[in-house]
GROMACS .gro file of C-alpha atoms in nm:
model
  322
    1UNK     CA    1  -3.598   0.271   3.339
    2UNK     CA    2  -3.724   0.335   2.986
    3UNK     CA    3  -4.095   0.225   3.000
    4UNK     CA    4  -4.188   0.352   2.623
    5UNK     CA    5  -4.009   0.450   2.268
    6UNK     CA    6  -4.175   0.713   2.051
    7UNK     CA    7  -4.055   0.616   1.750
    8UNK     CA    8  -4.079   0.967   1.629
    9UNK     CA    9  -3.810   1.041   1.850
   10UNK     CA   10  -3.618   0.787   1.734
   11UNK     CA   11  -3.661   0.820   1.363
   12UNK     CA   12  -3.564   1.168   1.370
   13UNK     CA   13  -3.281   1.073   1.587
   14UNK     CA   14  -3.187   0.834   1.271
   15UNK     CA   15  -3.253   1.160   1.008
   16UNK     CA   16  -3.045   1.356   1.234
   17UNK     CA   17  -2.718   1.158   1.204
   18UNK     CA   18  -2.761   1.099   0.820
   19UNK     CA   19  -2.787   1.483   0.799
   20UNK     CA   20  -2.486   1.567   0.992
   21UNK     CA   21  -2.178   1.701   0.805
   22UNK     CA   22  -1.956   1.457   0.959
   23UNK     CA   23  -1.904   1.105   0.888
   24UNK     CA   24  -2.076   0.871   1.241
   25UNK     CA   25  -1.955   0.557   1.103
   26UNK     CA   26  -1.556   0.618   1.041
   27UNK     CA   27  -1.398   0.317   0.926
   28UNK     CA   28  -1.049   0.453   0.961
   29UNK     CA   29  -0.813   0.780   1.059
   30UNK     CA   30  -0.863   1.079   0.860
   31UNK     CA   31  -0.575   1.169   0.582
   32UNK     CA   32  -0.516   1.502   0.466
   33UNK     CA   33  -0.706   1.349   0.186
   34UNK     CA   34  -1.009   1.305   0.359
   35UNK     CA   35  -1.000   1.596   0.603
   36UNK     CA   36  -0.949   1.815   0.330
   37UNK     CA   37  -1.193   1.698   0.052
   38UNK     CA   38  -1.367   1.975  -0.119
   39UNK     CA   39  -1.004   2.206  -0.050
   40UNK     CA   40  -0.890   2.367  -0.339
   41UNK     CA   41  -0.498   2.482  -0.274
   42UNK     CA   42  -0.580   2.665  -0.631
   43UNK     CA   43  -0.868   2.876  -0.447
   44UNK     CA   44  -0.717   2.837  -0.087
   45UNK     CA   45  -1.059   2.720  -0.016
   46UNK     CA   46  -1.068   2.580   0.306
   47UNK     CA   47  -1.374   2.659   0.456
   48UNK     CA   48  -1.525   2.449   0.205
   49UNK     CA   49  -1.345   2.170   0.320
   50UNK     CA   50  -1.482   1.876   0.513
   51UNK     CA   51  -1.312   1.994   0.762
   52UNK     CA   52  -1.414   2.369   0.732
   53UNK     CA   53  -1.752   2.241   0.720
   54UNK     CA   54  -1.758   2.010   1.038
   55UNK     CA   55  -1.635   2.331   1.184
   56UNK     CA   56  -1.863   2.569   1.042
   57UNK     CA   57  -2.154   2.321   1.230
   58UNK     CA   58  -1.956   2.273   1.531
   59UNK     CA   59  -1.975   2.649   1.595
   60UNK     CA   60  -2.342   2.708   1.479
   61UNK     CA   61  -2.429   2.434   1.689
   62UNK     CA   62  -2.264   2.540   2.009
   63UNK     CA   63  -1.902   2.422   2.138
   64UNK     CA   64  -2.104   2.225   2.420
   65UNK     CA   65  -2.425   2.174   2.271
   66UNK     CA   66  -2.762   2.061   2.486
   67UNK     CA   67  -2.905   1.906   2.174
   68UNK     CA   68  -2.950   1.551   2.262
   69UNK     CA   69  -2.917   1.442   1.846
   70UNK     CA   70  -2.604   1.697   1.825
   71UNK     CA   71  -2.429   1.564   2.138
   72UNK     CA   72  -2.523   1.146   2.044
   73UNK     CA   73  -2.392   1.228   1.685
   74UNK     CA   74  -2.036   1.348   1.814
   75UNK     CA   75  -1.985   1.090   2.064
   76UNK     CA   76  -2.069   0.846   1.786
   77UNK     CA   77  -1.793   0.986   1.594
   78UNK     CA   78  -1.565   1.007   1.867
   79UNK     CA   79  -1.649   0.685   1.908
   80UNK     CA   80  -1.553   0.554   1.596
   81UNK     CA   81  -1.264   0.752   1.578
   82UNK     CA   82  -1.119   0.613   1.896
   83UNK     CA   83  -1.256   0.284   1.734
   84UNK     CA   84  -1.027   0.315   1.417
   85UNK     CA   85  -0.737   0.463   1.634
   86UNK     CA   86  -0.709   0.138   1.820
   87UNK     CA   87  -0.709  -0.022   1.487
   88UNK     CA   88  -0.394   0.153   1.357
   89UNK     CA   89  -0.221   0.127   1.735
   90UNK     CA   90  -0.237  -0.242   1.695
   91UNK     CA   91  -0.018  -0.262   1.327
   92UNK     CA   92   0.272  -0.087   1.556
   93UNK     CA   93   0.477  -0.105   1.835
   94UNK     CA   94   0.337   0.142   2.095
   95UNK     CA   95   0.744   0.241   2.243
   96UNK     CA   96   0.767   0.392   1.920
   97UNK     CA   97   0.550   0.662   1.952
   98UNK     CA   98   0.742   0.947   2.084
   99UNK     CA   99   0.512   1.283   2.118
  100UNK     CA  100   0.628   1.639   2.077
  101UNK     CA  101   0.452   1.905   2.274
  102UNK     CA  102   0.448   2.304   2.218
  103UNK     CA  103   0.300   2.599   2.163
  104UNK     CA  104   0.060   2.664   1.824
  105UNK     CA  105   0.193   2.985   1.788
  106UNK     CA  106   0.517   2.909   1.693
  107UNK     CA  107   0.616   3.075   1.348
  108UNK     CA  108   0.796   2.833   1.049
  109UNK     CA  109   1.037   3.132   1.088
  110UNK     CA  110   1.125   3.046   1.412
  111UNK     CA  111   1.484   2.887   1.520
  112UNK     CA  112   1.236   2.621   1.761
  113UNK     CA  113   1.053   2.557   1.444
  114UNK     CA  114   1.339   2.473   1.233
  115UNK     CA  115   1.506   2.286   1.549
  116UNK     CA  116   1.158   2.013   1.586
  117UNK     CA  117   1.182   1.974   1.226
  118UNK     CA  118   1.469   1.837   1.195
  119UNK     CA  119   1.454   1.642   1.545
  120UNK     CA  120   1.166   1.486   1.419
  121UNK     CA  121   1.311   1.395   1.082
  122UNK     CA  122   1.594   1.254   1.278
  123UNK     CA  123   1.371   1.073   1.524
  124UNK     CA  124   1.177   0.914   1.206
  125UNK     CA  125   1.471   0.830   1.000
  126UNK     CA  126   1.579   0.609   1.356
  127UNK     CA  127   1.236   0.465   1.340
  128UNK     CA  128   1.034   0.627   1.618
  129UNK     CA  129   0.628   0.707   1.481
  130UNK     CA  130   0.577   1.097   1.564
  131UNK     CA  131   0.292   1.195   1.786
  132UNK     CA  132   0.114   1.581   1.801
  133UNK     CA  133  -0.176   1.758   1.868
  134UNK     CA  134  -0.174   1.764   1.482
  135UNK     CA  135  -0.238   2.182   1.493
  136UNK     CA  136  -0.012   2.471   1.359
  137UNK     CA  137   0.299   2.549   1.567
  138UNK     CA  138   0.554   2.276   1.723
  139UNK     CA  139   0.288   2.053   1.626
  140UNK     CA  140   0.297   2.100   1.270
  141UNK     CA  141   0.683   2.086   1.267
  142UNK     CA  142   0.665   1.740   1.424
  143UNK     CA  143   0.472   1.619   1.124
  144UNK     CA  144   0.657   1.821   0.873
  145UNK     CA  145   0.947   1.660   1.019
  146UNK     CA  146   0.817   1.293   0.969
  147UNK     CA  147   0.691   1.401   0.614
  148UNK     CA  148   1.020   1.511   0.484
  149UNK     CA  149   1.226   1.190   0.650
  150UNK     CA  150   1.492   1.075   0.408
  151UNK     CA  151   1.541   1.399   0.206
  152UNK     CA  152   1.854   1.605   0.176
  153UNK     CA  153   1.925   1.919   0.356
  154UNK     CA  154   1.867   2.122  -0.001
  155UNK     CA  155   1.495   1.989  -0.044
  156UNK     CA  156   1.431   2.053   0.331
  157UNK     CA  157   1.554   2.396   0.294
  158UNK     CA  158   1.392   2.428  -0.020
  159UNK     CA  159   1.069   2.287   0.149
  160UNK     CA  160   1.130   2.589   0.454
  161UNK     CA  161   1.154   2.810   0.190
  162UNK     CA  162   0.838   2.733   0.034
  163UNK     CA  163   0.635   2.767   0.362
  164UNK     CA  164   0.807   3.053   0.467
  165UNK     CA  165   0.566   3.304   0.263
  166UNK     CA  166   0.287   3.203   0.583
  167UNK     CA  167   0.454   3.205   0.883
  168UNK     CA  168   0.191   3.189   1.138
  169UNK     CA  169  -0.129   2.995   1.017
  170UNK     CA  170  -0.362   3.270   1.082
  171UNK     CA  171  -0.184   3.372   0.725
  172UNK     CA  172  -0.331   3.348   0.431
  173UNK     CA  173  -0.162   3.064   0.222
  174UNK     CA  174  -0.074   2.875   0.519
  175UNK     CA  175  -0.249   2.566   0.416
  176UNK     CA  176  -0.179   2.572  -0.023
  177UNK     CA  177   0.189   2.584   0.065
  178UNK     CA  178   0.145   2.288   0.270
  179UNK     CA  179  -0.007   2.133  -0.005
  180UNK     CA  180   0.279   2.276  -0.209
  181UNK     CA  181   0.565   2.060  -0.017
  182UNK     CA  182   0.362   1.775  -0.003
  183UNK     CA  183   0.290   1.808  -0.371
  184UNK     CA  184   0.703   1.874  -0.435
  185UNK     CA  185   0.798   1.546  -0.216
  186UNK     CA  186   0.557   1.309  -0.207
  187UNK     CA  187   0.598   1.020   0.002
  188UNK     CA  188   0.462   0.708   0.126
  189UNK     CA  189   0.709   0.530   0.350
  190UNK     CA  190   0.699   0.739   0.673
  191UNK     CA  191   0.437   0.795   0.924
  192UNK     CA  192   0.286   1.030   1.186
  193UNK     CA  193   0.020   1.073   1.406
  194UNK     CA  194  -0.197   1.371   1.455
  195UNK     CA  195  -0.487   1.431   1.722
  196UNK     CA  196  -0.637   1.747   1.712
  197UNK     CA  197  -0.997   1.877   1.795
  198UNK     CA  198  -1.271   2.077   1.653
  199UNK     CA  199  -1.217   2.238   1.973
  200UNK     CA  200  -0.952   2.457   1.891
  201UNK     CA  201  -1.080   2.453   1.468
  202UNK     CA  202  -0.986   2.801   1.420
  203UNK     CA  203  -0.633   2.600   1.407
  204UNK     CA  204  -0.628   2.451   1.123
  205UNK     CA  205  -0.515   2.055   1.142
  206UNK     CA  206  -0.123   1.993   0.969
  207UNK     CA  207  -0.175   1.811   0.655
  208UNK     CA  208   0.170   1.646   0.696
  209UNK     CA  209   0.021   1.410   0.980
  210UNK     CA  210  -0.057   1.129   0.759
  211UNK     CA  211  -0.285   0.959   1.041
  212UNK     CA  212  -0.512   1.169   1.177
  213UNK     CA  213  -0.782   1.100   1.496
  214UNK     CA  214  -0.948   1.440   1.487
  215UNK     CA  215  -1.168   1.453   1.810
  216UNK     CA  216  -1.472   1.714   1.898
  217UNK     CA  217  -1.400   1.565   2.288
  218UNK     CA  218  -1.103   1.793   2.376
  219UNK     CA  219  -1.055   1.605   2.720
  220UNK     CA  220  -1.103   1.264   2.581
  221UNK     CA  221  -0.808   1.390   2.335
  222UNK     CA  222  -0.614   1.559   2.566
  223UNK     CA  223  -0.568   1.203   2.717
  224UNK     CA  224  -0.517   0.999   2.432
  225UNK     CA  225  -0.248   1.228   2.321
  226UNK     CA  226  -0.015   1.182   2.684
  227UNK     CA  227  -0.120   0.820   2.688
  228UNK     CA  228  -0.009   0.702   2.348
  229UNK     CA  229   0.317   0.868   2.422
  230UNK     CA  230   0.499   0.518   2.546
  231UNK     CA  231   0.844   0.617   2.388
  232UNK     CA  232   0.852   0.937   2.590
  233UNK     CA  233   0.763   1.298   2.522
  234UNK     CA  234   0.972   1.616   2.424
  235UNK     CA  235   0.860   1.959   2.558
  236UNK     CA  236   0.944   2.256   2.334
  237UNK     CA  237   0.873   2.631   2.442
  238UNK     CA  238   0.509   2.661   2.516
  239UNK     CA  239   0.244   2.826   2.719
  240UNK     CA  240  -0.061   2.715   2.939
  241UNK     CA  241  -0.144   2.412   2.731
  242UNK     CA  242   0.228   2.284   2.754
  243UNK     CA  243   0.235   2.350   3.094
  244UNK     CA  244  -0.112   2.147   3.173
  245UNK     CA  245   0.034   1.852   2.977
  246UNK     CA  246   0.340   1.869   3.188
  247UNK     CA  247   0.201   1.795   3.522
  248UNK     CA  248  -0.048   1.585   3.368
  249UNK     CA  249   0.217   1.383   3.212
  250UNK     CA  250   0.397   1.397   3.507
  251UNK     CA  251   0.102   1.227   3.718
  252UNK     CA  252   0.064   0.965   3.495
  253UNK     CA  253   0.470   0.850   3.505
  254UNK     CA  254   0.450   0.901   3.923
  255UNK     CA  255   0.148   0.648   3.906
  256UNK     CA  256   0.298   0.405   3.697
  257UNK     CA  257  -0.080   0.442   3.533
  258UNK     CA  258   0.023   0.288   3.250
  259UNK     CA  259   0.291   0.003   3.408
  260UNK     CA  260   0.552   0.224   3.316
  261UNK     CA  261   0.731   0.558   3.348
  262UNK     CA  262   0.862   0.713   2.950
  263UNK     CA  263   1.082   0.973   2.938
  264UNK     CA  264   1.005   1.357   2.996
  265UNK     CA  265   1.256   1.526   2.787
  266UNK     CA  266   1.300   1.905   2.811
  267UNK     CA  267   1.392   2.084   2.488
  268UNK     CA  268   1.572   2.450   2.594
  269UNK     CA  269   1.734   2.508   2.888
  270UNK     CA  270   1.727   2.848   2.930
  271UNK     CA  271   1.330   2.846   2.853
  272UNK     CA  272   1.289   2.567   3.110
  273UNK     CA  273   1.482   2.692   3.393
  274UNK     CA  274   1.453   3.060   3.383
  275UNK     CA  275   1.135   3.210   3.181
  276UNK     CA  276   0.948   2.889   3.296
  277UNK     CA  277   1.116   2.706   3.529
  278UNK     CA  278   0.900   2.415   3.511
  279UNK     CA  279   1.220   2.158   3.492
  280UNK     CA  280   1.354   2.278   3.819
  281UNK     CA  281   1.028   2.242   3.997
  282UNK     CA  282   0.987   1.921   3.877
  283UNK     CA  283   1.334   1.843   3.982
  284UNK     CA  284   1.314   1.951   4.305
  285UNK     CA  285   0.955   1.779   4.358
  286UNK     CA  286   1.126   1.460   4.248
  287UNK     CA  287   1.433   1.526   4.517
  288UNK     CA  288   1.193   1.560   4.857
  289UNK     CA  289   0.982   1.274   4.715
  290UNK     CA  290   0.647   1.449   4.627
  291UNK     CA  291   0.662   1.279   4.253
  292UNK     CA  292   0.862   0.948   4.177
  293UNK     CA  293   0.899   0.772   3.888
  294UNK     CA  294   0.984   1.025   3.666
  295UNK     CA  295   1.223   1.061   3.408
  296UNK     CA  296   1.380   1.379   3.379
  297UNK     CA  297   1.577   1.499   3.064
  298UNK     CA  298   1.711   1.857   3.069
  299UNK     CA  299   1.879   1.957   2.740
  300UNK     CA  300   1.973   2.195   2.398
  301UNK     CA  301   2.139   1.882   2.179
  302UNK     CA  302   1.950   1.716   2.014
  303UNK     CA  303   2.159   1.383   2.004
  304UNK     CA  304   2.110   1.363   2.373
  305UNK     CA  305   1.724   1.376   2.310
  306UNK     CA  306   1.809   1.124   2.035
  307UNK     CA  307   2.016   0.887   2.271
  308UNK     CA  308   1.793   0.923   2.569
  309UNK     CA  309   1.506   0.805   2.352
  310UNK     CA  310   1.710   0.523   2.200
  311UNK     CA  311   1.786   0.385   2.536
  312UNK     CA  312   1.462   0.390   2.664
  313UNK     CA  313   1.318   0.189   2.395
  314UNK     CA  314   1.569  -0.077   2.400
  315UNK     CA  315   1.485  -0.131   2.761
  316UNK     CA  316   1.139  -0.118   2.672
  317UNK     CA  317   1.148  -0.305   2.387
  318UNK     CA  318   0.885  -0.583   2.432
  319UNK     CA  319   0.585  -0.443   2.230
  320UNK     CA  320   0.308  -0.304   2.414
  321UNK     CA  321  -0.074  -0.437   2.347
  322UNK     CA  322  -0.369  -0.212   2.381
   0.00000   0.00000   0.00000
C-alpha cells in the first residue's frame, strides 16, 4: 500500500521520460521514415539515426536495466507500441498475415534469399500481409519481397543487383542501398509488417517493412510475432532462434490457444529432414499423439506453399477480431 508520494520522485520521474531518446507516447507504427530520421544514405549515417540513437541509450543504459525511470519509460513505449499495433491489426483481416521465419545471417547472395523474395512477392501479389522479425536475413527478404510486389523480373533483378554490393548487413552500405531500391521503386500500395527489438539492435531493422512495431521487450515480441501469424508460418533455414519459434509455434497450434491451428509450412527438405531434422520430429510427435492439431507442410515448391496457404484461408475466411 502506497501511504505517501514525494513529489520529487515523481517530478523527476516526469523529466525523465521527456528526456528519453525515444518517443513514450507513439501514436502509430514506426516507418522507415520515422525509424530512420536523422539517416543520411549520402553519409551512411546510421548511428545518428533515431534508431541508432534509441540504441546507443539502450546499451549505455543496460540491456535489463534496474533503473526504475529507465525500465517505466520502455514499458511505456512498449506499451504504446502494442497500443498502435492493435490499431493497424483492426484495418485488416488477421488470416492474412502469413509470417516468414529464418536465420539473420542469411546473405542477399544467397539462393534462400533470392527464393523468400520472390515467395513473398508472390504471396503479396495473392493478397496475404507479410509478417517478420523485421531484421537482416530471411527477414529482410520477406519485406523486400512485399516492397517490390507488382514489378517485373528485370527491376527485381535490377533491385538484387543493387543490394548485392552488402551482402551481409554487418557490411558497410547495407542500409544506403536499401534506401537505394526503395528510392528506384517507390511504392505505396503494398504492405508488410516488421517486429523487431532493440534487443538484437546491432541488427539493423529492414527499411522495406513499411509497418514497423519495434519492441525493447524481446519476449513480449517474440509472442506477438507467432501470434499474429493466423494465415500460417513458413520456416526457412535457420538456427537456435528458428528452432525456439518452432516448438513454440508448435505449442500454440496443439493448444488451439488461439481457437485455431494455421499452417506450419517447411521451406527445404533436405535442411529439414537431414541437417535439422526438426520436420521429422515433429512428424513423428504428431503420429504417437504427443502434439495434435498441427499442420504440417513439408516442401521445395513454392506453389505448394502458395496453395497450402490459399486453402487455409478460404477455410478460415471469416475475419478474425482482436
Amino acid at each position: 500500500m502506497i501511504t505517501s508520494i514525494n513529489y520529487k520522485d515523481v517530478n523527476g520521474m516526469v523529466e525523465y521520460l521527456r528526456d528519453v531518446p525515444f518517443n513514450v507516447t507513439l501514436e502509430r507504427l514506426y516507418d522507415a521514415a520515422t525509424l530512420y530520421e536523422g539517416f543520411n544514405p549520402d553519409a551512411d549515417n546510421m548511428a545518428q539515426s533515431y534508431d541508432g540513437r534509441v540504441y546507443e541509450h539502450y546499451m549505455a543504459k543496460g540491456k535489463h536495466s534496474e533503473d526504475v525511470n529507465e525500465s517505466l519509460a520502455r514499458t511505456l513505449h512498449d506499451h504504446r507500441v502494442q497500443v498502435a499495433l492493435n490499431k493497424f491489426l483492426k484495418a485488416h483481416n488477421m488470416i492474412s498475415f502469413v509470417g516468414v521465419m529464418g536465420g539473420h545471417a542469411t546473405l542477399r547472395t544467397d539462393d534462400a534469399f533470392r527464393n523468400i523474395v520472390m515467395l513473398s512477392k508472390r504471396l503479396t501479389e495473392e493478397g496475404f500481409y507479410m509478417l517478420s522479425g523485421g531484421g537482416p536475413g530471411a527477414m529482410e527478404a520477406t519485406h523486400l519481397g512485399a516492397w517490390l510486389a507488382g514489378r517485373t523480373a528485370q527491376e527485381v533483378d535490377d533491385a538484387f543487383a543493387i543490394l548485392e554490393v552488402a551482402p551481409s548487413f554487418k557490411d558497410k552500405g547495407w542500409l544506403v542501398s536499401a534506401y537505394q531500391v526503395m528510392r528506384k521503386y517507390p511504392q505505396d500500395k503494398y504492405i508488410s509488417l516488421g517486429i523487431p527489438t532493440w534487443l538484437y539492435g546491432h541488427e539493423p531493422t529492414t527499411p522495406f517493412a513499411t509497418h514497423i512495431a519495434k519492441f525493447f521487450n524481446n519476449s513480449i515480441r517474440e509472442d506477438v510475432i507467432l501470434t499474429l501469424a493466423y494465415g500460417g508460418i513458413i520456416y526457412t533455414q535457420g538456427s537456435a532462434g528458428t528452432m525456439q519459434e518452432v516448438f513454440q509455434d508448435a505449442v500454440q497450434n496443439h493448444y488451439l490457444s488461439l481457437g485455431l491451428s494455421s499452417p506450419m509450412i517447411f521451406m527445404g527438405t533436405e535442411f529439414w529432414t537431414k541437417e535439422m531434422p526438426v520436420y521429422t520430429l515433429l512428424e513423428d510427435m504428431m503420429r504417437t499423439g504427443k502434439y495434435k492439431n498441427l499442420l504440417l507442410k513439408l516442401t521445395d515448391e513454392p506453389d505448394v506453399i502458395v496453395d497450402t496457404l490459399q486453402a487455409f484461408h478460404r477455410q478460415n475466411a471469416h475475419p478474425i477480431l482482436l
